[in-house]
């Protein structure tokens, strides 16, 4: 593994933490703490240095993360609306 690969892995791990996809965390409050920590890390000088060491443009990475998060949020909201609609259809109307 090269040094660049290491820095790419650091960024990838932070992205997973941001998306709450870390397989090592089981409790919701622990996931929330990890997600919040990752969220604070993006855009810091440390993040920017690691991007440069990974040969990435930090502003481009941030833009891609913001775009992915918006897409993910929209998909999550859409899924919730579908579930809610399905639940509403199953409930009998009160008369």
XYZ file of N, CA, C and O in Angstrom:
380
model
N 0.847 -1.174 0.000
C 0.000 0.000 0.000
C 0.896 1.242 0.000
O 1.783 1.368 0.824
N 0.620 2.129 -0.921
C 1.410 3.362 -0.992
C 0.901 4.377 0.030
O -0.192 4.232 0.594
N 1.678 5.425 0.237
C 1.265 6.481 1.159
C -0.010 7.157 0.657
O -0.913 7.466 1.436
N -0.102 7.344 -0.658
C -1.313 7.937 -1.238
C -2.529 7.081 -0.938
O -3.601 7.590 -0.588
N -2.392 5.765 -1.069
C -3.500 4.850 -0.776
C -3.973 5.006 0.667
O -5.168 4.924 0.946
N -3.033 5.230 1.565
C -3.375 5.432 2.973
C -4.252 6.673 3.133
O -5.290 6.633 3.806
N -3.870 7.780 2.505
C -4.643 9.015 2.628
C -6.001 8.896 1.952
O -6.993 9.446 2.455
N -6.061 8.190 0.837
C -7.353 7.940 0.185
C -8.256 7.146 1.131
O -9.452 7.423 1.253
N -7.673 6.165 1.830
C -8.447 5.358 2.775
C -8.960 6.211 3.938
O -10.080 5.999 4.422
N -8.169 7.185 4.384
C -8.605 8.083 5.463
C -9.836 8.863 5.011
O -10.827 8.971 5.743
N -9.792 9.399 3.801
C -10.928 10.162 3.268
C -12.142 9.254 3.093
O -13.264 9.621 3.464
N -11.932 8.065 2.557
C -13.040 7.122 2.350
C -13.693 6.740 3.675
O -14.925 6.653 3.771
N -12.893 6.536 4.704
C -13.433 6.193 6.021
C -14.274 7.337 6.574
O -15.353 7.117 7.125
N -13.805 8.555 6.384
C -14.562 9.718 6.858
C -15.887 9.840 6.121
O -16.909 10.193 6.711
N -15.883 9.541 4.828
C -17.133 9.571 4.056
C -18.096 8.518 4.590
O -19.288 8.789 4.773
N -17.604 7.322 4.851
C -18.461 6.278 5.426
C -18.994 6.692 6.791
O -20.167 6.464 7.099
N -18.135 7.302 7.599
C -18.583 7.777 8.905
C -19.663 8.843 8.758
O -20.626 8.868 9.525
N -19.505 9.701 7.775
C -20.492 10.742 7.533
C -21.837 10.142 7.155
O -22.888 10.643 7.534
N -21.803 9.043 6.425
C -23.029 8.389 5.979
C -23.534 7.356 6.982
O -24.476 6.636 6.715
N -22.890 7.278 8.140
C -23.275 6.350 9.204
C -23.227 4.901 8.748
O -24.045 4.089 9.126
N -22.242 4.589 7.921
C -22.154 3.238 7.380
C -21.032 2.431 8.014
O -20.655 1.400 7.506
N -20.514 2.914 9.112
C -19.401 2.208 9.737
C -19.883 0.878 10.313
O -20.786 0.845 11.140
N -19.299 -0.232 9.862
C -19.763 -1.537 10.332
C -19.354 -1.846 11.762
O -19.840 -2.796 12.349
N -18.504 -1.024 12.355
C -18.032 -1.314 13.707
C -18.884 -0.650 14.776
O -18.690 -0.893 15.957
N -19.826 0.186 14.396
C -20.662 0.854 15.395
C -22.063 0.262 15.360
O -22.643 0.076 14.300
N -22.574 -0.029 16.506
C -23.883 -0.652 16.592
C -24.922 0.257 17.251
O -26.077 0.231 16.903
N -24.492 1.020 18.212
C -25.444 1.857 18.943
C -25.679 3.163 18.196
O -24.767 3.768 17.661
N -26.916 3.614 18.206
C -27.293 4.823 17.484
C -26.524 6.040 17.988
O -26.028 6.828 17.193
N -26.413 6.203 19.307
C -25.721 7.392 19.825
C -24.245 7.395 19.430
O -23.674 8.439 19.156
N -23.621 6.225 19.361
C -22.226 6.139 18.929
C -22.107 6.516 17.455
O -21.205 7.260 17.065
N -23.030 6.036 16.640
C -23.026 6.388 15.210
C -23.197 7.890 15.028
O -22.547 8.505 14.193
N -24.093 8.490 15.814
C -24.324 9.928 15.705
C -23.074 10.724 16.080
O -22.764 11.717 15.436
N -22.381 10.281 17.103
C -21.148 10.964 17.502
C -20.084 10.865 16.410
O -19.404 11.849 16.097
N -19.950 9.699 15.820
C -18.969 9.498 14.752
C -19.344 10.325 13.526
O -18.503 10.978 12.918
N -20.636 10.349 13.188
C -21.094 11.129 12.039
C -20.824 12.615 12.270
O -20.318 13.314 11.395
N -21.121 13.097 13.471
C -20.907 14.515 13.780
C -19.422 14.867 13.729
O -19.051 15.939 13.231
N -18.585 13.976 14.216
C -17.141 14.218 14.175
C -16.647 14.282 12.725
O -15.850 15.156 12.368
N -17.134 13.375 11.889
C -16.748 13.388 10.472
C -17.232 14.667 9.799
O -16.499 15.278 9.019
N -18.445 15.074 10.117
C -19.001 16.292 9.529
C -18.147 17.514 9.877
O -17.907 18.366 9.031
N -17.692 17.577 11.119
C -16.830 18.697 11.541
C -15.468 18.652 10.852
O -14.853 19.681 10.595
N -14.987 17.454 10.547
C -13.652 17.293 9.968
C -13.565 17.802 8.538
O -12.572 18.404 8.139
N -14.628 17.582 7.760
C -14.590 18.014 6.362
C -14.477 19.525 6.285
O -15.196 20.254 6.946
N -13.535 20.000 5.496
C -13.308 21.426 5.336
C -12.236 21.993 6.256
O -11.828 23.136 6.086
N -11.776 21.206 7.224
C -10.719 21.683 8.126
C -9.383 21.697 7.393
O -9.226 21.105 6.318
N -8.405 22.346 8.009
C -7.074 22.370 7.401
C -6.487 20.959 7.351
O -5.766 20.619 6.405
N -6.784 20.134 8.336
C -6.319 18.744 8.338
C -6.903 17.974 7.142
O -6.193 17.259 6.436
N -8.200 18.156 6.908
C -8.847 17.532 5.747
C -8.172 17.988 4.450
O -7.868 17.176 3.577
N -7.927 19.276 4.338
C -7.328 19.819 3.115
C -5.918 19.261 2.895
O -5.559 18.914 1.772
N -5.127 19.153 3.970
C -3.780 18.575 3.847
C -3.849 17.122 3.388
O -3.079 16.693 2.529
N -4.771 16.360 3.957
C -4.886 14.950 3.580
C -5.331 14.824 2.132
O -4.834 13.965 1.396
N -6.240 15.677 1.688
C -6.638 15.653 0.275
C -5.439 15.909 -0.635
O -5.258 15.226 -1.645
N -4.641 16.889 -0.282
C -3.462 17.210 -1.091
C -2.496 16.036 -1.113
O -1.957 15.677 -2.161
N -2.308 15.379 0.045
C -1.415 14.219 0.090
C -1.982 13.042 -0.707
O -1.236 12.212 -1.210
N -3.324 13.008 -0.846
C -3.964 11.957 -1.648
C -4.051 12.371 -3.112
O -4.608 11.642 -3.930
N -3.513 13.542 -3.437
C -3.540 14.089 -4.792
C -4.968 14.402 -5.252
O -5.330 14.185 -6.400
N -5.789 14.888 -4.308
C -7.163 15.310 -4.588
C -7.272 16.809 -4.376
O -6.603 17.374 -3.503
N -8.167 17.440 -5.123
C -8.500 18.839 -4.908
C -9.521 18.896 -3.774
O -10.630 18.374 -3.914
N -9.178 19.502 -2.629
C -10.097 19.510 -1.484
C -11.471 20.110 -1.798
O -12.490 19.606 -1.337
N -11.496 21.194 -2.586
C -12.778 21.818 -2.920
C -13.639 20.903 -3.784
O -14.854 20.845 -3.619
N -13.005 20.168 -4.680
C -13.742 19.217 -5.509
C -14.318 18.095 -4.644
O -15.479 17.722 -4.789
N -13.511 17.582 -3.716
C -13.978 16.509 -2.826
C -15.168 17.000 -2.005
O -16.189 16.310 -1.902
N -15.051 18.189 -1.432
C -16.166 18.747 -0.655
C -17.422 18.891 -1.507
O -18.522 18.580 -1.056
N -17.258 19.367 -2.722
C -18.407 19.510 -3.620
C -19.067 18.178 -3.920
O -20.304 18.075 -3.948
N -18.267 17.152 -4.135
C -18.811 15.820 -4.417
C -19.524 15.246 -3.188
O -20.571 14.603 -3.319
N -18.982 15.501 -2.015
C -19.623 15.017 -0.790
C -20.951 15.730 -0.581
O -21.961 15.096 -0.253
N -20.978 17.030 -0.783
C -22.229 17.783 -0.636
C -23.276 17.300 -1.630
O -24.440 17.118 -1.282
N -22.870 17.058 -2.871
C -23.800 16.571 -3.887
C -24.317 15.183 -3.513
O -25.517 14.917 -3.591
N -23.431 14.312 -3.089
C -23.843 12.957 -2.706
C -24.785 12.995 -1.508
O -25.771 12.241 -1.468
N -24.510 13.869 -0.558
C -25.381 13.970 0.612
C -26.759 14.467 0.230
O -27.757 13.981 0.750
N -26.827 15.446 -0.664
C -28.137 15.924 -1.120
C -28.899 14.802 -1.809
O -30.079 14.590 -1.551
N -28.229 14.072 -2.696
C -28.876 12.950 -3.379
C -29.338 11.909 -2.383
O -30.437 11.381 -2.471
N -28.499 11.601 -1.397
C -28.827 10.605 -0.385
C -30.014 11.060 0.460
O -30.913 10.292 0.752
N -30.023 12.350 0.838
C -31.120 12.884 1.642
C -32.422 12.813 0.862
O -33.455 12.396 1.386
N -32.387 13.200 -0.425
C -33.603 13.143 -1.230
C -34.116 11.709 -1.352
O -35.308 11.457 -1.262
N -33.218 10.764 -1.559
C -33.629 9.362 -1.670
C -34.213 8.862 -0.352
O -35.201 8.132 -0.339
N -33.604 9.253 0.765
C -34.118 8.831 2.074
C -35.503 9.422 2.318
O -36.407 8.726 2.789
N -35.682 10.700 1.989
C -36.993 11.325 2.159
C -38.031 10.679 1.253
O -39.167 10.429 1.661
N -37.639 10.398 0.034
C -38.549 9.744 -0.904
C -38.955 8.364 -0.381
O -40.121 7.990 -0.434
N -38.005 7.625 0.156
C -38.304 6.292 0.695
C -39.260 6.405 1.879
O -40.184 5.604 2.015
N -39.071 7.402 2.723
C -39.971 7.599 3.861
C -41.370 7.944 3.397
O -42.353 7.489 3.975
N -41.471 8.757 2.353
C -42.792 9.103 1.835
C -43.505 7.875 1.278
O -44.700 7.702 1.473
N -42.769 7.009 0.604
C -43.361 5.784 0.058
C -43.844 4.897 1.196
O -44.959 4.378 1.167
N -43.028 4.735 2.226
C -43.424 3.910 3.371
C -44.645 4.507 4.046
O -45.600 3.809 4.371
N -44.649 5.828 4.241
C -45.778 6.480 4.882
C -47.036 6.297 4.041
O -48.099 5.975 4.565
N -46.919 6.477 2.745
C -48.076 6.325 1.866
C -48.602 4.895 1.945
O -49.800 4.669 2.030
N -47.692 3.917 1.937
C -48.103 2.524 2.037
C -48.812 2.258 3.361
O -49.810 1.545 3.413
N -48.296 2.821 4.435
C -48.923 2.634 5.747
C -50.307 3.276 5.773
O -51.244 2.726 6.317
N -50.420 4.468 5.220
C -51.705 5.165 5.204
C -52.751 4.378 4.429
O -53.916 4.350 4.810
N -52.340 3.721 3.360
C -53.293 2.959 2.555
C -53.798 1.729 3.294
O -54.911 1.290 3.092
N -52.971 1.195 4.203
C -53.346 0.005 4.934
C -54.275 0.316 6.099
O -55.003 -0.553 6.551
N -54.242 1.531 6.604
C -55.059 1.878 7.744
C -56.503 2.120 7.314
O -56.762 2.803 6.336
N -57.458 1.551 8.052
C -58.860 1.797 7.703
C -59.227 3.236 8.042
O -58.730 3.807 9.010
N -60.067 3.817 7.254
C -60.532 5.187 7.508
C -61.535 5.165 8.643
O -62.404 4.295 8.716
N -61.410 6.129 9.528
C -62.365 6.226 10.621
C -63.598 6.969 10.125
O -63.504 7.971 9.434
N -64.761 6.455 10.473
C -65.994 7.108 10.043
C -66.828 7.537 11.205
O -66.790 7.068 12.249
